[in-house]
Coordinates of C-alpha atoms in Angstrom, one line a residue:
E5 CA 53.6 56.1 16.4
S6 CA 51.1 53.3 15.5
A7 CA 51.1 49.7 16.6
W8 CA 52.7 48.8 13.3
A9 CA 55.8 50.8 14.0
K10 CA 58.2 48.1 15.2
I11 CA 56.9 45.1 13.2
K12 CA 59.2 43.7 10.5
V13 CA 57.9 43.7 7.0
A14 CA 58.6 39.9 6.9
D15 CA 56.2 39.3 9.7
I16 CA 53.4 41.3 8.0
L17 CA 54.1 39.5 4.7
H18 CA 53.8 36.1 6.3
Q19 CA 50.7 37.1 8.2
R20 CA 52.4 37.1 11.6
S21 CA 52.1 40.7 12.6
G22 CA 51.0 40.0 16.3
L23 CA 48.1 42.5 16.0
D24 CA 44.5 42.0 16.8
I25 CA 43.3 42.1 13.1
S26 CA 42.5 38.4 12.3
E27 CA 39.6 38.0 9.8
S28 CA 37.8 36.2 12.6
R29 CA 37.3 39.6 14.2
L30 CA 35.2 40.8 11.2
G31 CA 31.8 41.8 12.6
S32 CA 32.8 41.5 16.3
S33 CA 32.2 45.2 16.6
P34 CA 31.6 48.0 14.1
D35 CA 34.4 50.0 15.6
H36 CA 37.0 47.1 15.4
P37 CA 39.7 47.9 12.8
V38 CA 38.8 44.8 10.7
S39 CA 35.1 45.7 10.5
L40 CA 36.0 49.3 9.8
F41 CA 38.5 48.2 7.1
Y42 CA 35.9 46.1 5.3
A43 CA 33.2 48.8 5.6
I44 CA 35.6 51.4 4.1
G45 CA 36.8 49.0 1.5
F46 CA 33.4 48.2 0.2
G47 CA 31.9 51.7 0.5
D48 CA 29.5 51.4 3.4
P49 CA 27.3 54.5 2.8
S50 CA 26.6 54.9 6.6
L51 CA 30.2 55.8 7.3
P52 CA 31.3 59.5 7.7
E53 CA 32.8 61.0 4.6
G54 CA 36.6 61.2 4.3
L55 CA 37.5 57.9 6.1
S56 CA 40.3 55.9 4.5
L57 CA 41.8 52.5 5.0
M58 CA 44.6 54.2 6.9
D59 CA 42.1 55.1 9.6
A60 CA 41.4 51.4 10.1
L61 CA 45.1 50.6 10.1
N62 CA 45.7 53.1 12.8
K63 CA 43.2 51.6 15.1
A64 CA 45.0 48.2 15.2
Q65 CA 46.2 47.0 18.7
V66 CA 48.9 44.6 19.7
S67 CA 47.8 41.2 20.7
G68 CA 51.0 39.2 20.8
E69 CA 54.6 39.0 19.7
P70 CA 55.4 39.7 16.0
G71 CA 56.4 36.5 14.2
A72 CA 55.0 34.2 16.9
R73 CA 51.6 33.3 15.4
Y74 CA 49.9 33.1 12.0
E75 CA 46.6 34.6 11.7
Y76 CA 45.3 35.7 8.3
A77 CA 44.4 39.4 8.0
S78 CA 43.6 41.5 5.0
L79 CA 45.1 44.5 6.8
N80 CA 48.5 42.8 6.7
T81 CA 48.1 42.3 2.9
Y82 CA 47.2 46.0 2.5
V83 CA 50.3 47.1 4.4
V84 CA 52.5 45.0 2.1
T85 CA 50.7 46.9 -0.8
L86 CA 51.5 50.2 0.8
A87 CA 55.1 49.2 1.2
L88 CA 55.4 48.2 -2.4
E89 CA 53.9 51.6 -3.5
N90 CA 56.3 53.6 -1.2
I91 CA 59.4 51.7 -2.3
T92 CA 58.6 51.9 -6.1
G93 CA 56.7 55.2 -6.2
K94 CA 54.1 53.5 -8.4
P95 CA 50.4 52.6 -7.8
F96 CA 49.8 49.0 -7.0
E97 CA 47.7 48.4 -10.1
D98 CA 50.6 49.6 -12.2
L99 CA 53.0 47.1 -10.4
V100 CA 50.6 44.2 -11.1
T101 CA 50.4 45.3 -14.7
E102 CA 54.1 45.7 -15.1
Y103 CA 55.4 42.7 -13.3
I104 CA 52.6 40.1 -13.7
W105 CA 49.7 40.8 -15.9
S106 CA 51.6 42.0 -19.0
Q107 CA 54.1 39.2 -18.6
A108 CA 51.7 36.2 -18.5
G109 CA 49.7 36.2 -21.7
M110 CA 46.4 36.9 -19.9
E111 CA 43.3 36.7 -22.1
G112 CA 41.4 39.3 -20.0
D113 CA 41.9 42.3 -17.8
G114 CA 42.5 42.0 -14.1
I115 CA 40.0 44.3 -12.3
L116 CA 41.1 45.9 -9.0
G117 CA 38.4 47.4 -6.8
L118 CA 39.0 50.8 -5.3
T119 CA 37.6 52.6 -2.3
V120 CA 35.7 55.9 -2.8
N121 CA 39.1 57.6 -2.0
G122 CA 40.9 55.7 -4.8
E123 CA 42.8 53.3 -2.6
P124 CA 43.3 49.7 -3.7
S125 CA 40.5 47.8 -1.9
S126 CA 42.3 44.9 -0.2
P127 CA 39.4 42.8 1.1
G128 CA 39.1 40.5 -1.8
A129 CA 38.3 43.1 -4.5
F130 CA 40.5 41.7 -7.3
A131 CA 38.7 39.9 -10.1
A132 CA 40.1 37.9 -13.1
R133 CA 39.0 35.1 -15.4
L134 CA 39.4 31.6 -14.1
R135 CA 41.9 30.7 -16.9
D136 CA 43.9 33.7 -16.1
L137 CA 44.1 32.7 -12.4
A138 CA 45.5 29.4 -13.8
R139 CA 48.0 31.3 -15.9
F140 CA 49.1 33.1 -12.8
G141 CA 49.6 29.7 -11.1
M142 CA 51.6 28.5 -14.1
L143 CA 54.2 31.2 -13.4
F144 CA 55.2 29.1 -10.3
T145 CA 55.7 25.9 -12.4
S146 CA 58.4 24.7 -14.9
S147 CA 55.9 25.4 -17.7
W148 CA 56.0 29.1 -17.1
D149 CA 57.4 29.6 -20.6
I150 CA 54.1 28.5 -22.0
V151 CA 52.4 31.6 -20.7
A152 CA 55.4 34.0 -20.3
K153 CA 58.3 35.2 -22.3
Q154 CA 60.6 35.7 -19.3
R155 CA 60.7 34.2 -15.8
V156 CA 58.6 36.1 -13.4
I157 CA 59.1 34.0 -10.3
S158 CA 62.7 33.6 -9.3
E159 CA 64.2 30.2 -8.9
D160 CA 65.1 30.6 -5.2
Y161 CA 61.6 31.8 -4.3
F162 CA 60.4 28.2 -3.6
G163 CA 63.1 27.4 -1.1
K164 CA 62.5 30.6 0.7
A165 CA 58.7 29.8 0.9
R166 CA 59.4 26.3 2.4
V167 CA 61.9 27.6 4.9
A168 CA 59.6 30.4 6.1
A169 CA 56.5 28.0 6.5
K170 CA 55.9 26.8 10.0
Q171 CA 52.9 24.7 11.0
D172 CA 53.3 25.1 14.8
I173 CA 52.4 28.8 14.6
Y174 CA 48.9 28.5 13.2
G175 CA 46.6 30.5 15.4
E176 CA 43.1 29.9 16.8
D177 CA 41.4 31.9 14.0
Y178 CA 38.9 30.1 11.8
M179 CA 41.3 30.1 8.8
S180 CA 44.1 28.4 10.7
Q181 CA 41.8 25.8 12.2
R182 CA 40.2 25.0 8.9
L183 CA 43.5 24.5 7.3
I184 CA 44.7 22.1 10.1
K185 CA 41.5 20.2 10.0
D186 CA 40.9 19.8 6.3
F187 CA 44.4 19.1 5.1
A188 CA 44.9 16.8 8.1
E189 CA 48.6 16.2 7.6
E190 CA 51.9 17.2 9.2
G191 CA 54.5 19.6 8.1
F192 CA 52.7 22.4 6.2
G193 CA 52.7 26.0 7.2
A194 CA 51.9 29.5 5.8
S195 CA 54.3 32.0 4.2
Y196 CA 54.6 34.6 1.5
Q197 CA 50.8 35.1 1.5
W198 CA 50.2 31.4 0.7
D199 CA 47.8 29.9 3.3
A200 CA 49.7 26.6 3.1
V201 CA 53.1 25.6 1.9
F202 CA 53.7 21.9 2.0
P203 CA 56.9 19.9 2.5
D204 CA 56.8 18.6 -1.1
G205 CA 56.7 22.2 -2.3
D206 CA 53.0 22.6 -3.2
L207 CA 51.4 26.0 -2.7
Y208 CA 47.8 26.8 -1.7
K209 CA 45.9 30.0 -1.6
S210 CA 42.2 30.5 -0.8
G211 CA 39.8 33.4 -1.5
R212 CA 37.3 34.9 0.9
T213 CA 34.3 33.1 -0.6
G214 CA 35.9 29.8 -1.3
Q215 CA 38.1 30.4 -4.4
C216 CA 41.2 28.2 -4.8
L217 CA 44.6 28.4 -6.3
Y218 CA 46.8 25.3 -5.8
V219 CA 50.2 25.0 -7.5
S220 CA 52.4 21.9 -7.5
P221 CA 55.7 23.0 -9.0
E222 CA 57.2 19.5 -8.7
T223 CA 54.4 17.8 -10.7
D224 CA 53.9 20.9 -13.0
T225 CA 50.3 21.1 -12.1
V226 CA 47.8 23.9 -11.3
V227 CA 44.3 23.5 -9.9
V228 CA 41.9 26.5 -9.7
F229 CA 38.2 26.9 -8.9
Y230 CA 35.8 29.7 -8.0
S231 CA 33.1 29.7 -5.4
S232 CA 30.6 32.1 -3.9
S233 CA 29.8 30.3 -0.7
Y234 CA 29.4 32.6 2.2
Q235 CA 32.4 32.8 4.4
A236 CA 33.8 29.8 2.4
E237 CA 31.5 27.5 4.3
V238 CA 31.7 24.9 1.6
W239 CA 35.3 24.0 2.4
V240 CA 36.5 21.7 -0.4
H241 CA 40.0 22.9 -0.8
A242 CA 41.7 19.7 0.3
Y243 CA 40.3 18.2 -2.9
A244 CA 42.8 20.3 -4.9
R245 CA 45.7 18.6 -3.0
E246 CA 44.1 15.2 -3.4
I247 CA 43.8 15.7 -7.2
V248 CA 47.5 16.3 -7.4
K249 CA 48.4 13.5 -5.0
Q250 CA 46.3 10.8 -6.5
L251 CA 46.7 11.7 -10.2
F252 CA 50.1 13.1 -10.5
R253 CA 52.2 11.6 -7.6

């Protein structure tokens, strides 16, 4: 009976839920579901005991038609996590271990933050070594067999990602506007949790404080970097694409 009830999983996966849960709403009000979601996720000691991320999800309200507009929201990502757990009957951390981390020859552990209730903390609380982030990116290239013994990313994944990406539905949130301004080109859009999927097949994902994962399957290239700039205000992600375009295309 929540606002999520009639939204397709695909619209949530592609960050097009049509709910008022954009990251731009963080801090707009302590009672807003995004602010509450982050406060619970990072253990704000001023909150009443017993609150869970589900309490934040249930406060979400409809703002538009599902599938019509992209606005990045950690709440969407968390709902995908819940769907995976319900379908498989396994905790999210076990799924990451089984399907990704144990397959890619990682040199270090992946660390998943939990709330005080033991829920996977979706607001950016996953940590890994930089080289392991690059290994993850390599799973999306033709050199996947350097890090993995078996293919993790299906061959038809890339075509699906390009078809699902639509530039004309980027919203008015700060993430959408930065992507449009900084990449400054036509034809790219967001899908499958990637912030940008380009017509040439390149894939880009940013982190909350400016981290970057850029994968170019066609040129067999991965670019990664970390950052701790507040609200990703040092926005240099277009350089990752320029590195690939100028050196490898």
